[in-house]
CSV table of C-alpha atoms in Angstrom, one decimal:
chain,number,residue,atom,x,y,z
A,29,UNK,CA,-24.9,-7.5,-16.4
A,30,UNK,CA,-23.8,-4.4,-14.3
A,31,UNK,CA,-25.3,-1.7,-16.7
A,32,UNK,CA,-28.7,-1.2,-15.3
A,33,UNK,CA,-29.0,1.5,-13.0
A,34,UNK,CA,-29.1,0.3,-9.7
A,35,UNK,CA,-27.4,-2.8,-10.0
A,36,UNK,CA,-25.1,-3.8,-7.8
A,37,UNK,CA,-21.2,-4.9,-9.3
A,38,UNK,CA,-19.7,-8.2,-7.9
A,39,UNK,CA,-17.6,-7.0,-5.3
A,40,UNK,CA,-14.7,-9.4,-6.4
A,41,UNK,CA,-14.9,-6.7,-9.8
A,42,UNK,CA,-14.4,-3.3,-7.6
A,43,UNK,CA,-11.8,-5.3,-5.3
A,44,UNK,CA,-9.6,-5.9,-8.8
A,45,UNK,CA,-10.1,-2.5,-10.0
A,46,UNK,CA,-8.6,-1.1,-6.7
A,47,UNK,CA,-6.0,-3.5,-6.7
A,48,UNK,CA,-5.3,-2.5,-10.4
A,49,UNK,CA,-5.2,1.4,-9.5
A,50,UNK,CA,-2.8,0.9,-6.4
A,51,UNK,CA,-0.4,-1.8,-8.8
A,52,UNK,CA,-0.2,0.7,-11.8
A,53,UNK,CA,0.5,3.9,-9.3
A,54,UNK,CA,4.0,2.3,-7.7
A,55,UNK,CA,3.4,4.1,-5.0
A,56,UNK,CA,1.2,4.5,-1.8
A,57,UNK,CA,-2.0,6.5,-3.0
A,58,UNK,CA,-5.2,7.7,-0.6
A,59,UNK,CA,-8.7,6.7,-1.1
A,60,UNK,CA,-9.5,9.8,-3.1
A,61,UNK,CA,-6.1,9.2,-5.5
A,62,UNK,CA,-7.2,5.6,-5.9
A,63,UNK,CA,-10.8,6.8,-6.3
A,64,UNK,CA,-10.1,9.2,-9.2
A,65,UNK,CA,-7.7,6.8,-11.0
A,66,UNK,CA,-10.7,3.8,-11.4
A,67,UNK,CA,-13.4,3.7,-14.0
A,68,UNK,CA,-16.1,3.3,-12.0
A,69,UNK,CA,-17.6,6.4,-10.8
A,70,UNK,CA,-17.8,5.3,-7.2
A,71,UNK,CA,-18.5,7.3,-3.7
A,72,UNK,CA,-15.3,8.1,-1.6
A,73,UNK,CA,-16.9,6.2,1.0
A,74,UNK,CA,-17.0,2.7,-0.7
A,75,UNK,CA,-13.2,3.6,-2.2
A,76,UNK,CA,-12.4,3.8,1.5
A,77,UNK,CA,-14.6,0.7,2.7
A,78,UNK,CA,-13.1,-1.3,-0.8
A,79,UNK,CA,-9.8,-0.6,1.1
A,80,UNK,CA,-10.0,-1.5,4.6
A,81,UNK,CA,-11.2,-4.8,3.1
A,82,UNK,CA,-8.2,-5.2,1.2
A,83,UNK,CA,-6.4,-4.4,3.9
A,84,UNK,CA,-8.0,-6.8,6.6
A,85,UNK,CA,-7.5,-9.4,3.7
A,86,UNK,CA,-3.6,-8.8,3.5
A,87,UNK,CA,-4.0,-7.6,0.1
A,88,UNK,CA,-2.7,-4.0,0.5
A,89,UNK,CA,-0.8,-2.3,3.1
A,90,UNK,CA,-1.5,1.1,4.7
A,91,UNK,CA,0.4,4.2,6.7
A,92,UNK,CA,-1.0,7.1,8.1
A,93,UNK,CA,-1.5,10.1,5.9
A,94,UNK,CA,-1.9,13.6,6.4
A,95,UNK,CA,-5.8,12.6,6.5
A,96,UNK,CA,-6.8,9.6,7.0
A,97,UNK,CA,-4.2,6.5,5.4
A,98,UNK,CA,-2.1,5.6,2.2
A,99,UNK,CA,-2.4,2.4,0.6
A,100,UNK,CA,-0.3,0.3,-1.1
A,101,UNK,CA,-0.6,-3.1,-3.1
A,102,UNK,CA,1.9,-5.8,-1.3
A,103,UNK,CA,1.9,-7.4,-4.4
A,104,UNK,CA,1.4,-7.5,-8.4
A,105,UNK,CA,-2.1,-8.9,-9.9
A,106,UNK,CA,-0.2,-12.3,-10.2
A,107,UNK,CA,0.3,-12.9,-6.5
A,108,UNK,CA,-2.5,-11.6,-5.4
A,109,UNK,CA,-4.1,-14.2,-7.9
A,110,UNK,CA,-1.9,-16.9,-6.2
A,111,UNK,CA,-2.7,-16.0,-2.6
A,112,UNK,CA,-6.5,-16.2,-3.5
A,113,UNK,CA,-5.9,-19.8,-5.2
A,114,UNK,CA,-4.1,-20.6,-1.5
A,115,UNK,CA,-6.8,-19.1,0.4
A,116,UNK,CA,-9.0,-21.3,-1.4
A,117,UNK,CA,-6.9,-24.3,-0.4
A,118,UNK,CA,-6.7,-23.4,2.9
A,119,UNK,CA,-10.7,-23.7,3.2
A,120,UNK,CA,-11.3,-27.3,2.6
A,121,UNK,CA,-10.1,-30.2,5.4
A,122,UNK,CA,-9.3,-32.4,2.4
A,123,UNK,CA,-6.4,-30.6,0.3
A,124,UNK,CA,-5.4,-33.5,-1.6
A,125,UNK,CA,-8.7,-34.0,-3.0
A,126,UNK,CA,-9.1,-30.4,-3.6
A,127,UNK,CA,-5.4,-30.3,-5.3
A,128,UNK,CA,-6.5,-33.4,-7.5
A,129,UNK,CA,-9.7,-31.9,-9.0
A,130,UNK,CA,-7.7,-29.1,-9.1
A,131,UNK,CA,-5.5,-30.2,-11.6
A,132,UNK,CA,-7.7,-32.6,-13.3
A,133,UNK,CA,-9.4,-29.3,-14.7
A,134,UNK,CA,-6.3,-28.2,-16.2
A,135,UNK,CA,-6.1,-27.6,-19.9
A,136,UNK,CA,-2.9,-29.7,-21.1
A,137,UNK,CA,-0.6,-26.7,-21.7
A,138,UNK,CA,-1.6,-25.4,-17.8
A,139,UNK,CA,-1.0,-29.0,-16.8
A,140,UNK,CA,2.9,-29.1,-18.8
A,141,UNK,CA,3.8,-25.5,-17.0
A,142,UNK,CA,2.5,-26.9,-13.4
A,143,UNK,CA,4.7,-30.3,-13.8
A,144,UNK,CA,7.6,-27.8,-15.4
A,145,UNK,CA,8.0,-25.8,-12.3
A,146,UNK,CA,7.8,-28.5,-9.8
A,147,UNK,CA,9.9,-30.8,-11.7
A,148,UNK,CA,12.7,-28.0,-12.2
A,149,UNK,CA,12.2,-25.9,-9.1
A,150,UNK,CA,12.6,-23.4,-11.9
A,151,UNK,CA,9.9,-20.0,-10.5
């Protein structure tokens, strides 16, 4: 869906793709380090915008750098999965409801693990 030129890419794509680079570095990386180490062939300037995003969402972290800042993920793919699911939550005056439909979508074996680790305490 993304291959015709011109095309604009979900930003929800580049966001994970960022996330992905700064996870698999270890280590606080700039724009342009997190720029060369994505797929996508993308301007500095939307690296650096992808960022400050991630940033103003609590996704990453950031220092000052020699020019300009370093990121860093605050956490792996997993939690940052999990903070969006509460995020989602959080948006809806009815959580209950949203937490039944919720799990009435489950496949059974989702379902199982979800009763498993509130039944055990066991994370």
């Amino acid at each position: 869906m993304t291959g015709t030129v011109g095309e604009r890419r979900p930003a929800g794509e580049l966001e994970a793709s960022v996330l992905a680079a700064l996870c698999a570095a270890g280590r606080a990386q700039s724009a342009a380090e997190v720029r060369a180490a994505i797929p996508q062939k993308l301007a500095r300037t939307t690296v650096a915008t992808l960022l400050t995003r991630l940033y103003e969402k609590g996704a990453v972290g950031r220092t000052p750098g020699r020019r300009g800042f370093l990121y860093v993920a605050v956490a792996d793919s997993h939690g940052l999965t999990a903070r969006r699911m509460r995020q989602e939550l959080e948006q809806d005056d009815d959580r209950s409801v949203v937490l039944a439909r919720f799990v009435e979508g489950l496949d059974p074996a989702d379902e199982a693990e979800l009763k498993r680790l509130l039944g055990g305490g066991d994370h």
